[in-house]
PDB file of C-alpha atoms in Angstrom:
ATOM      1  CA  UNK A   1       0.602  27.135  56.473  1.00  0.00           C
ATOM      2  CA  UNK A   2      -1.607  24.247  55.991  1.00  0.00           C
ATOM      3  CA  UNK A   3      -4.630  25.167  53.810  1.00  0.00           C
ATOM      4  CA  UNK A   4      -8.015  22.785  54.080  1.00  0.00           C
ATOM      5  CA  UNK A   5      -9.786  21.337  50.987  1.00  0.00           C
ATOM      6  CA  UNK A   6     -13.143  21.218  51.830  1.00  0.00           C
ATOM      7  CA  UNK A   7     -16.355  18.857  50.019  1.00  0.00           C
ATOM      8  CA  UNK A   8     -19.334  20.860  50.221  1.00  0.00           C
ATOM      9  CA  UNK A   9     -23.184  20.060  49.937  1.00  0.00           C
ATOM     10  CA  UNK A  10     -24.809  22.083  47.784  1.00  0.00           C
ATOM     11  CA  UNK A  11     -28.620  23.808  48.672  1.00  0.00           C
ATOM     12  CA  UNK A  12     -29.968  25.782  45.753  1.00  0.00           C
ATOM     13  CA  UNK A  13     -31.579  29.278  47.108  1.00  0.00           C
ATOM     14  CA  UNK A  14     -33.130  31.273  44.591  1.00  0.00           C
ATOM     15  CA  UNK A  15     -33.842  31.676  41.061  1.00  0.00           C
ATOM     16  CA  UNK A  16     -32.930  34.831  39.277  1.00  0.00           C
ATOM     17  CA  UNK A  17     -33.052  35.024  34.993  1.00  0.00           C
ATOM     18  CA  UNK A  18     -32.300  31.135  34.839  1.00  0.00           C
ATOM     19  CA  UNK A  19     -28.999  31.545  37.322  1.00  0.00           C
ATOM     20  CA  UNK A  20     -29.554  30.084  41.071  1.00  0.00           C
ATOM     21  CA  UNK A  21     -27.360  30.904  43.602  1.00  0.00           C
ATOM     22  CA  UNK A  22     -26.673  28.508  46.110  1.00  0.00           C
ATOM     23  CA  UNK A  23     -25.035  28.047  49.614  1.00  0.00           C
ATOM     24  CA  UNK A  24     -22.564  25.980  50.860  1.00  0.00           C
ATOM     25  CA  UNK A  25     -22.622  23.354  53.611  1.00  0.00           C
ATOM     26  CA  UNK A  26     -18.854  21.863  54.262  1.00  0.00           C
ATOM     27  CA  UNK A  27     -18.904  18.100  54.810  1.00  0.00           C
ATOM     28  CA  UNK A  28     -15.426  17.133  55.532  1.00  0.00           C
ATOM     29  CA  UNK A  29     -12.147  19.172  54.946  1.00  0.00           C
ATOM     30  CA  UNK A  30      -8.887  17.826  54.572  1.00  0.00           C
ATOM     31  CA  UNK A  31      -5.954  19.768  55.913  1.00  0.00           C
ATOM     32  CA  UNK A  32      -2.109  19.277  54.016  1.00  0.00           C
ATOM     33  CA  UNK A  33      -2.639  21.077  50.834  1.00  0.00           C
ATOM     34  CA  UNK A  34      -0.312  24.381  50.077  1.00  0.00           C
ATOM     35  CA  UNK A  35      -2.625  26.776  48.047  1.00  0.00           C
ATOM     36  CA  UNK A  36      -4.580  24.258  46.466  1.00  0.00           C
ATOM     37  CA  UNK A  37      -5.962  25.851  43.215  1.00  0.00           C
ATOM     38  CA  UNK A  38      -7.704  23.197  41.199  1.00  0.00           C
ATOM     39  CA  UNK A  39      -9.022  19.085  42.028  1.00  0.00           C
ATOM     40  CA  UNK A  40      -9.766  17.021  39.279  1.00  0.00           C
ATOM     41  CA  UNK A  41     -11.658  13.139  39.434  1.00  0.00           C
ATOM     42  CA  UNK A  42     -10.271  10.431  37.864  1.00  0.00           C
ATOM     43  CA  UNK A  43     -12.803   8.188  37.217  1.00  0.00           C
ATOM     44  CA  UNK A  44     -10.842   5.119  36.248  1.00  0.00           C
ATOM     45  CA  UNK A  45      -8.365   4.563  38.837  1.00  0.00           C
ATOM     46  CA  UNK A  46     -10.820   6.262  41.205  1.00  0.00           C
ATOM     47  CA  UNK A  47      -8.251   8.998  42.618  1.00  0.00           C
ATOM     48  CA  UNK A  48      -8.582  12.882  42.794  1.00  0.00           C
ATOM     49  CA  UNK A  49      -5.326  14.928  41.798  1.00  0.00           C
ATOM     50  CA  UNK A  50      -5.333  18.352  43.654  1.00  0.00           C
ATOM     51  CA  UNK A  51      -2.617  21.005  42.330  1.00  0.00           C
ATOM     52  CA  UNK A  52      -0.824  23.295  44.915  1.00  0.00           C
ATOM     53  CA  UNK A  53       0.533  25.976  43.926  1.00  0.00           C
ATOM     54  CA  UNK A  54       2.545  26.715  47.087  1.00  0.00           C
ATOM     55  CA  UNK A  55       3.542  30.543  46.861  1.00  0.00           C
ATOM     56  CA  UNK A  56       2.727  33.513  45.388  1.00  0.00           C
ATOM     57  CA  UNK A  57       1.060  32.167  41.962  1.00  0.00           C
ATOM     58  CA  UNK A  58       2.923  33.825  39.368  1.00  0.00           C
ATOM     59  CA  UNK A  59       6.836  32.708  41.421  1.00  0.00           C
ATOM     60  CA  UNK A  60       8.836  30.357  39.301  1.00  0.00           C
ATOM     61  CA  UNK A  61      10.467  28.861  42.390  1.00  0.00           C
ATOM     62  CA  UNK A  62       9.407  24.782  41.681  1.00  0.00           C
ATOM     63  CA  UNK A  63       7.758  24.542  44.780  1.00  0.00           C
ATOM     64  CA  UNK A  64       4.241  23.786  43.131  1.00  0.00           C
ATOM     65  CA  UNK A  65       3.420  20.033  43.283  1.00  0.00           C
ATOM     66  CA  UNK A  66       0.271  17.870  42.033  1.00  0.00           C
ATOM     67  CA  UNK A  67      -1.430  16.012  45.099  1.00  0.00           C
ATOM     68  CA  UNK A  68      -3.635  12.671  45.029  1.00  0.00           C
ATOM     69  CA  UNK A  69      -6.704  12.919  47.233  1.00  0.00           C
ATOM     70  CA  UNK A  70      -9.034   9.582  47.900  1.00  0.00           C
ATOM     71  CA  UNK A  71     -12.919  10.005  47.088  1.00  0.00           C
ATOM     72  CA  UNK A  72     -12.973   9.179  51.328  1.00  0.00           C
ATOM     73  CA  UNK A  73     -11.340  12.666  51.861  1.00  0.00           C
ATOM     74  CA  UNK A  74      -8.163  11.239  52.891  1.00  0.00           C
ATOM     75  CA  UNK A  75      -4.956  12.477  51.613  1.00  0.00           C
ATOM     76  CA  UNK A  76      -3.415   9.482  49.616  1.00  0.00           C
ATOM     77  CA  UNK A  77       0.375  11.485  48.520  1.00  0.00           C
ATOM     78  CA  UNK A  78       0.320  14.981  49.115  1.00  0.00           C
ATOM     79  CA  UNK A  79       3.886  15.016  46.897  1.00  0.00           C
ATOM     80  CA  UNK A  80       2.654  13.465  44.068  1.00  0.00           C
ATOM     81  CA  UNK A  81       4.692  15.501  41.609  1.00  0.00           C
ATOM     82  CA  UNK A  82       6.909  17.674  42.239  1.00  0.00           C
ATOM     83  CA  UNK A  83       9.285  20.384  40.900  1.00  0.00           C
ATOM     84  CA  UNK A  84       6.300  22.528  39.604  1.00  0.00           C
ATOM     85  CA  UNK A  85       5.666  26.454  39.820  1.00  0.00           C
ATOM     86  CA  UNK A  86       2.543  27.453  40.850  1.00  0.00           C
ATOM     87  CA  UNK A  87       0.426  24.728  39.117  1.00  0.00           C
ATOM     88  CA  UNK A  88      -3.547  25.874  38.512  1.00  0.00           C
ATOM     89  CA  UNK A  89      -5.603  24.226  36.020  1.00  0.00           C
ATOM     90  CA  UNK A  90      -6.181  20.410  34.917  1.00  0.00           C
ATOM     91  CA  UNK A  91      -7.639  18.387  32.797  1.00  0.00           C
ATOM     92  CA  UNK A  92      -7.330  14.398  31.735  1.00  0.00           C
ATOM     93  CA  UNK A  93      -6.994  12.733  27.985  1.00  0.00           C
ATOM     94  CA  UNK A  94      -6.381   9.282  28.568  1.00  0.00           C
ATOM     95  CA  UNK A  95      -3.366   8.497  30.737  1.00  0.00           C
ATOM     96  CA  UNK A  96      -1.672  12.036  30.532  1.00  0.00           C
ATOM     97  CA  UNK A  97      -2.816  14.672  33.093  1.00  0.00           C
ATOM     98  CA  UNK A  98      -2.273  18.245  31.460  1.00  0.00           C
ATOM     99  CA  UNK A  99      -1.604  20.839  34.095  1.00  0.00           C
ATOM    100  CA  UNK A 100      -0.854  24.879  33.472  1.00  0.00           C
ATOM    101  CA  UNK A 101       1.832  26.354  35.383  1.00  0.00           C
ATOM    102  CA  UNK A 102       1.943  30.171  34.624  1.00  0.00           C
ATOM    103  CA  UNK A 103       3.565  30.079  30.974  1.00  0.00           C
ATOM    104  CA  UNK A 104       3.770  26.582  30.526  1.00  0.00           C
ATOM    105  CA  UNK A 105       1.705  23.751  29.683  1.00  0.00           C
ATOM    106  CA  UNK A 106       2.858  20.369  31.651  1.00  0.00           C
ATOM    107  CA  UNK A 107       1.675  16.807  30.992  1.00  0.00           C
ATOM    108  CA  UNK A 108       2.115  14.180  33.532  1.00  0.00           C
ATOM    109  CA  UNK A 109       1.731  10.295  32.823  1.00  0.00           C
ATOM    110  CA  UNK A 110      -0.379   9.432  35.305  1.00  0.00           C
ATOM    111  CA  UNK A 111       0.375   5.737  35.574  1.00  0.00           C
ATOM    112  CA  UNK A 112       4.131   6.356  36.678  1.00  0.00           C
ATOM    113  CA  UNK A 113       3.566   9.581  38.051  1.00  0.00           C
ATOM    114  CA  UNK A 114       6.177  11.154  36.071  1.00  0.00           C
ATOM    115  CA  UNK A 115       6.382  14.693  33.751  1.00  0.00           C
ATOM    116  CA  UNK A 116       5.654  13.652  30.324  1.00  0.00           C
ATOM    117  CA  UNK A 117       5.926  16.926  28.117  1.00  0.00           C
ATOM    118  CA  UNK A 118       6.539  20.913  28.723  1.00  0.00           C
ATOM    119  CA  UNK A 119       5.677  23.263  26.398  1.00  0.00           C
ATOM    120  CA  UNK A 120       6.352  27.034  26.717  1.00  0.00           C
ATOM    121  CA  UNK A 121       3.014  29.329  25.849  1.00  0.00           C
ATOM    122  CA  UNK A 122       5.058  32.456  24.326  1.00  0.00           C
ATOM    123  CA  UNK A 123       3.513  35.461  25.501  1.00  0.00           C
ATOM    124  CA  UNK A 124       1.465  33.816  28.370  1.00  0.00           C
ATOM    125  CA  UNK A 125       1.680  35.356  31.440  1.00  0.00           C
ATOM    126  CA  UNK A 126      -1.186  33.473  33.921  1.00  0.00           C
ATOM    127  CA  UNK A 127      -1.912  30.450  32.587  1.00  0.00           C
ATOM    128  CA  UNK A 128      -5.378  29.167  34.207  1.00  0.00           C
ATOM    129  CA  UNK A 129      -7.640  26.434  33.016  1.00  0.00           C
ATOM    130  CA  UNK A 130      -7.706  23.853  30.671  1.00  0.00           C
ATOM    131  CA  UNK A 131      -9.838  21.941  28.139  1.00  0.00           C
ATOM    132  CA  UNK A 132      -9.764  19.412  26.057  1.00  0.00           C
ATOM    133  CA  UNK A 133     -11.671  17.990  22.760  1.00  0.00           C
ATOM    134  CA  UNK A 134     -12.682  15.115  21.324  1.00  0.00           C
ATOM    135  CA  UNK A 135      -9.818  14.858  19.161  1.00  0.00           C
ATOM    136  CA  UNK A 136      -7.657  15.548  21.800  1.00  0.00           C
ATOM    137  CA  UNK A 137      -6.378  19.034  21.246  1.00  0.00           C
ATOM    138  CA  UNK A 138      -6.022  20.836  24.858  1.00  0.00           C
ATOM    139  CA  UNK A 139      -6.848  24.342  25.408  1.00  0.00           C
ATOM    140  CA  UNK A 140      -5.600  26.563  27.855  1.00  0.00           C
ATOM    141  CA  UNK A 141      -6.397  30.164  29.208  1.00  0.00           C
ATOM    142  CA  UNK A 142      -4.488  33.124  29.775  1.00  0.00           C
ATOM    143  CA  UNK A 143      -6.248  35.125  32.418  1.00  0.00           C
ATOM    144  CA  UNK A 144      -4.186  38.304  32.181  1.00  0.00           C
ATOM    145  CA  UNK A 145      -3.782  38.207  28.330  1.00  0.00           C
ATOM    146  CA  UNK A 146      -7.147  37.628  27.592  1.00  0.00           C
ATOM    147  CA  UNK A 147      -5.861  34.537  25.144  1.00  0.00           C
ATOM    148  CA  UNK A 148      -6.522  31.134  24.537  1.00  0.00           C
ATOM    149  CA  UNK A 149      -3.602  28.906  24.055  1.00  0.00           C
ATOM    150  CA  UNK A 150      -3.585  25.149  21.714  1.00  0.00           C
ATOM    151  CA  UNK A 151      -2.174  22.296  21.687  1.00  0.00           C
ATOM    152  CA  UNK A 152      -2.521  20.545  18.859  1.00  0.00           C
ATOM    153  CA  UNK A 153      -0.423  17.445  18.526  1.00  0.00           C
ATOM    154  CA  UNK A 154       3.477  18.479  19.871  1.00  0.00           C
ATOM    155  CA  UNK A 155       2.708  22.134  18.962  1.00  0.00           C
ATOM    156  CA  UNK A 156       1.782  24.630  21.445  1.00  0.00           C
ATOM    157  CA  UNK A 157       0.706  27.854  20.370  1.00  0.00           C
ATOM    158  CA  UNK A 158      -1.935  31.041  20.396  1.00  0.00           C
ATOM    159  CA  UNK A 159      -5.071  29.949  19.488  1.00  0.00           C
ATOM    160  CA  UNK A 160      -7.376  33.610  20.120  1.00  0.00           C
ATOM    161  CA  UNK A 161      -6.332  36.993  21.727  1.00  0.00           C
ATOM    162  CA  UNK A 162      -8.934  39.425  22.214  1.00  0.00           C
ATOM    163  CA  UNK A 163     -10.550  41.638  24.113  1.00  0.00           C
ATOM    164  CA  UNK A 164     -13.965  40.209  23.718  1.00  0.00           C
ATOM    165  CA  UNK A 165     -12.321  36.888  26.063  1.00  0.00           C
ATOM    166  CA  UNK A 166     -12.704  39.345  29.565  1.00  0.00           C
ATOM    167  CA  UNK A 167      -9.747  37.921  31.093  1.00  0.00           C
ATOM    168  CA  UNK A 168     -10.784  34.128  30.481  1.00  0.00           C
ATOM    169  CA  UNK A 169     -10.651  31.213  33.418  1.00  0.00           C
ATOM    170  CA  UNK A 170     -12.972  28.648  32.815  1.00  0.00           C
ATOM    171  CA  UNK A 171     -13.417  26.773  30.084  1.00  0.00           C
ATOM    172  CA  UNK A 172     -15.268  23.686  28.796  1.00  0.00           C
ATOM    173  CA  UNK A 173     -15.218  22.083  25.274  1.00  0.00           C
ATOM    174  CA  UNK A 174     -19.568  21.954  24.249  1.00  0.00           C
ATOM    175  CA  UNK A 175     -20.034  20.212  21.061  1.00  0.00           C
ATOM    176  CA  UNK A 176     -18.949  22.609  18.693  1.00  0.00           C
ATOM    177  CA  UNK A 177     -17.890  25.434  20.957  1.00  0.00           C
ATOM    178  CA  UNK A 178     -15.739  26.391  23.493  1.00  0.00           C
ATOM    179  CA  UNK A 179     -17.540  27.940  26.619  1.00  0.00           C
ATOM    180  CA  UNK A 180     -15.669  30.446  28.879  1.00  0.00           C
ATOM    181  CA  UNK A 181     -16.195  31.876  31.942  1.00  0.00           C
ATOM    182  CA  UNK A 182     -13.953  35.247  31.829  1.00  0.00           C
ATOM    183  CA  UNK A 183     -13.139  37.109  35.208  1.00  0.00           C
ATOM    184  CA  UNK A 184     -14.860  40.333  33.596  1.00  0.00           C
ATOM    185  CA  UNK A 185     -13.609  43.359  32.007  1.00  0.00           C
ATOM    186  CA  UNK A 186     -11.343  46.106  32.861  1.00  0.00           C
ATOM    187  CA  UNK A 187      -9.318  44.286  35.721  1.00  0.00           C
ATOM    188  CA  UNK A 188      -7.718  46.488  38.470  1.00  0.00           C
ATOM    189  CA  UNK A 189      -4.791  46.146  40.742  1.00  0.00           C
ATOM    190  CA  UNK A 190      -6.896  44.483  43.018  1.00  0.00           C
ATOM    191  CA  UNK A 191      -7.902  41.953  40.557  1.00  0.00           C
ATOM    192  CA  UNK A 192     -11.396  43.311  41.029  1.00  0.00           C
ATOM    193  CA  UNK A 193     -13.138  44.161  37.693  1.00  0.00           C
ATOM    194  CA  UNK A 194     -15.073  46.627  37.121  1.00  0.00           C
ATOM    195  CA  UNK A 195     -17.551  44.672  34.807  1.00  0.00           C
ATOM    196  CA  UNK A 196     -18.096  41.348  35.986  1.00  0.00           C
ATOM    197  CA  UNK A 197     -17.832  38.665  33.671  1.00  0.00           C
ATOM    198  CA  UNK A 198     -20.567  35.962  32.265  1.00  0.00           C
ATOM    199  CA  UNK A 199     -20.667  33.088  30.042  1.00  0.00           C
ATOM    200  CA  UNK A 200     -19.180  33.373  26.160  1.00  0.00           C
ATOM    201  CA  UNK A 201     -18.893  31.001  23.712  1.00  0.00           C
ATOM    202  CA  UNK A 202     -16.179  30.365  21.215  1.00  0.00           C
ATOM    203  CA  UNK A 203     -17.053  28.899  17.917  1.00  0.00           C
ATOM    204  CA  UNK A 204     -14.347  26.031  17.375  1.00  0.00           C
ATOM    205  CA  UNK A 205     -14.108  26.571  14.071  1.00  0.00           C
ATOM    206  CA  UNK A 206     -14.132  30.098  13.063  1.00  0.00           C
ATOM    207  CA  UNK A 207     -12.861  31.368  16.437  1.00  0.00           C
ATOM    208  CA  UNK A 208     -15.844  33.657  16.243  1.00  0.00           C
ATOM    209  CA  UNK A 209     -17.242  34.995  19.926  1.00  0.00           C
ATOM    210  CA  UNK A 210     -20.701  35.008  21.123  1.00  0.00           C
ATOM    211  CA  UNK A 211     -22.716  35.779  24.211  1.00  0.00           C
ATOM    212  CA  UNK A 212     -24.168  33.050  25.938  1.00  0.00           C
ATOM    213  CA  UNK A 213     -27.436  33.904  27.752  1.00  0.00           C
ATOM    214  CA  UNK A 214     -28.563  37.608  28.573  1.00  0.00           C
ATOM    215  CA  UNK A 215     -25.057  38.619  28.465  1.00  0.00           C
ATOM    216  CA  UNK A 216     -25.744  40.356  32.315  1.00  0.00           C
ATOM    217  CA  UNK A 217     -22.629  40.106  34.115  1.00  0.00           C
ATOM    218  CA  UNK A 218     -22.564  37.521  37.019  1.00  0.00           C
ATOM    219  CA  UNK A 219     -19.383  37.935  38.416  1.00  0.00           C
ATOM    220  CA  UNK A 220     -16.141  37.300  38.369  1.00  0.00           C
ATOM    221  CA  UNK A 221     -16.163  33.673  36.885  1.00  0.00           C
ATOM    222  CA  UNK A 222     -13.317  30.722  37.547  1.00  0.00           C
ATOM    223  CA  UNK A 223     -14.340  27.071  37.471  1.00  0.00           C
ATOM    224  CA  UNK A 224     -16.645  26.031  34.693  1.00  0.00           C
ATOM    225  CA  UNK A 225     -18.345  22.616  34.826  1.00  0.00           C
ATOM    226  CA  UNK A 226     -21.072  20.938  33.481  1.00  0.00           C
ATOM    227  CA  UNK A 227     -23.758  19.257  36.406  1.00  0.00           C
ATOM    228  CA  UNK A 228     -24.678  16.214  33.699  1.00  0.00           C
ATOM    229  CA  UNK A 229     -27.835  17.441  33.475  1.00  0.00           C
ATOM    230  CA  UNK A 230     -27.427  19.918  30.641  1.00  0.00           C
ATOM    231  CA  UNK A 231     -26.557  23.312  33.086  1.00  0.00           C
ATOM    232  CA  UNK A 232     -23.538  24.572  33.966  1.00  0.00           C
ATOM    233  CA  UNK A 233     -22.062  24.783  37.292  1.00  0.00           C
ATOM    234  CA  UNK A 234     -19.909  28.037  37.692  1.00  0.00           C
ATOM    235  CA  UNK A 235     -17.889  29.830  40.446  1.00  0.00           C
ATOM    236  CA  UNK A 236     -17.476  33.322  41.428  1.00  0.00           C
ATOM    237  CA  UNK A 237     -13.843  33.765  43.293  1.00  0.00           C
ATOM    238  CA  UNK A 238     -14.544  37.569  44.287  1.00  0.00           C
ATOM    239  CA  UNK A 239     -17.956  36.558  46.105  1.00  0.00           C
ATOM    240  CA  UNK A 240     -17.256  33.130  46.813  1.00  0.00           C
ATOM    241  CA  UNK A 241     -20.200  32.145  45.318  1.00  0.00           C
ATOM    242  CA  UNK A 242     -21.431  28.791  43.211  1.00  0.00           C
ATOM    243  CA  UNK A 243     -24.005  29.312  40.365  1.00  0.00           C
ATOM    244  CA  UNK A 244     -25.783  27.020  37.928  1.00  0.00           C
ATOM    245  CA  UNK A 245     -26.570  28.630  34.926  1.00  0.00           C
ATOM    246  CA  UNK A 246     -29.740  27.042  33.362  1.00  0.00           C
ATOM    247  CA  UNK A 247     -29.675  25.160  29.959  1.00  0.00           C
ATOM    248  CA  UNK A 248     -32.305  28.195  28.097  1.00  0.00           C
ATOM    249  CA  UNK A 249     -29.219  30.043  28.545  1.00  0.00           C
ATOM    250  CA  UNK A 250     -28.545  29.520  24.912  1.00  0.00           C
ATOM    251  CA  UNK A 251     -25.916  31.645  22.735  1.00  0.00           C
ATOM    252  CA  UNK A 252     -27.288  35.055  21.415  1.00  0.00           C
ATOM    253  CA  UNK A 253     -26.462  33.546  17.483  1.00  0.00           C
ATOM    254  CA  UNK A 254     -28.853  30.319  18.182  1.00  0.00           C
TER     255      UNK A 254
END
C-alpha cells in the first residue's frame, strides 16, 4: 500500500488560552512512502529524509528504511537505507542522522548513506522522538515507558523514568530544558488516554519536571517543533490536529 506524504498550508483559526488551532490545506502529496512516521530538513545539502516504518511499528522484521525527499516534493531515493525495523523519530548533529527504531538508537552517516552506530536502549519498548543538545548528547523517548533515554558520547542509557513524563513523544532541547510533548496519562488499549497530554519541561540538569503553561490538557501530543518565532508548533495524532502554543506559555517554576 502506497501511503502519500502530504505539504500542507497552514490557516490559524482561533485563539483559545494562548493555543490556536489551525486547519490544514494540502499543497502537493507525494505517493511511495510505506508508513512514513517522521521527515526531517537538511538544511545543508538541501534534502529531506522521511523514515518508513513499513509494518506494524513495534515488528522487528528490517523492513523499515530511511527515504530522501526533494524540497520540490519529488521523491529523490525512496530506499535510502535500508535493513531498519520500524524507524520513527530523527534528528541531525553534524553529518550523522540519529534515527529510533523501537529499542534501538541508529546513527546513519549521511554523506555515504551508510549505518554508523546501534545502540540497544535496555528496557525500551517504543522508542519515539529524538533530541539533541548543544554539546551533542541525543535524547530519545520511550512512549510506552514513560522514559527518556541518553546518549552521551558511545554510551546509551536511561536518562528519567517517571510517571510525571505521560507517555512522552515530542521533544525539543530549549536552552536549559528539555520540552516534551507526552501522549497523556493513563493510556488504554486503544492508545487513547484518558487525560490528554500538554507541554512539560525537563530541567537538564537536575532532571526535575515542571508544567509548562496552564497545565490544561491539549491532547494527545507527537511532533514538537519550534516556528522560529519563539512558539511552539505541536501535533495532536488522536484529533489530527496542529497547534501553536504561544511563547507566555512559560513553565509554572518561572
Amino acid at each position: 500500500m502506497k501511503t502519500p506524504v502530504s505539504i500542507l498550508g497552514i490557516i490559524p483559526l482561533t485563539l483559545l488560552f494562548s493555543t490556536f488551532a489551525w486547519s490544514a490545506t494540502e499543497l502537493r502529496s507525494t505517493d511511495g512512502f510505506k508508513n512514513p512516521e517522521s521527515a526531517l530538513f537538511d538544511e545543508t545539502r538541501n534534502i529531506i529524509y522521511v523514515s518508513n516504518v513499513d509494518g506494524e511499528p513495534t515488528n522487528k522484521d528490517g523492513a523499515g528504511h530511511i527515504s530522501l525527499l526533494t524540497t520540490g516534493g519529488q521523491l529523490h531515493d525512496l530506499t535510502w537505507v535500508t535493513g531498519l525495523n520500524a524507524p520513527k523519530g530523527l534528528v541531525q548533529h553534524g553529518n550523522l542522522l540519529f534515527v529510533s527504531d523501537i529499542d534501538q538508537l541508529v546513527s546513519i552517516d549521511v554523506d555515504s548513506g551508510k549505518v554508523a552506530g546501534t545502540w540497544d536502549a535496555e528496557g525500551a519498548k517504543f522508542l519515539n522522538d529524538l533530541a539533541v543538545d548543544d554539546s551533542g548528547q541525543v535524547y530519545v523517548s520511550d512512549m510506552l515507558t514513560s522514559s527518556i533515554y541518553r546518549l552521551s558520547g558511545d554510551t546509551l542509557s536511561l536518562w528519567l523514568q517517571d510517571e510525571a513524563l505521560q507517555h512522552p513523544n515530542g521533544l525539543q532541547v530549549d536552552n536549559n530544558r528539555l520540552l516534551v510533548a507526552p501522549w497523556g496519562k493513563d493510556l488504554q488499549d486503544d492508545f487513547s488516554t484518558k487525560v490528554p497530554g500538554h507541554l512539560i519541561a525537563v530541567d537538564l540538569a537536575s532532571k526535575s519536571i515542571s508544567t509548562v503553561g496552564s497545565g490544561e490538557p491539549v491532547g494527545n501530543l507527537d511532533g514538537l517543533e519550534s516556528d522560529g518565532e519563539g512558539n511552539w508548533l505541536v501535533t495532536d495524532w488522536m484529533a489530527g490536529a496542529l497547534y501553536r502554543i504561544d511563547s507566555r506559555w512559560l513553565s509554572e517554576n518561572e
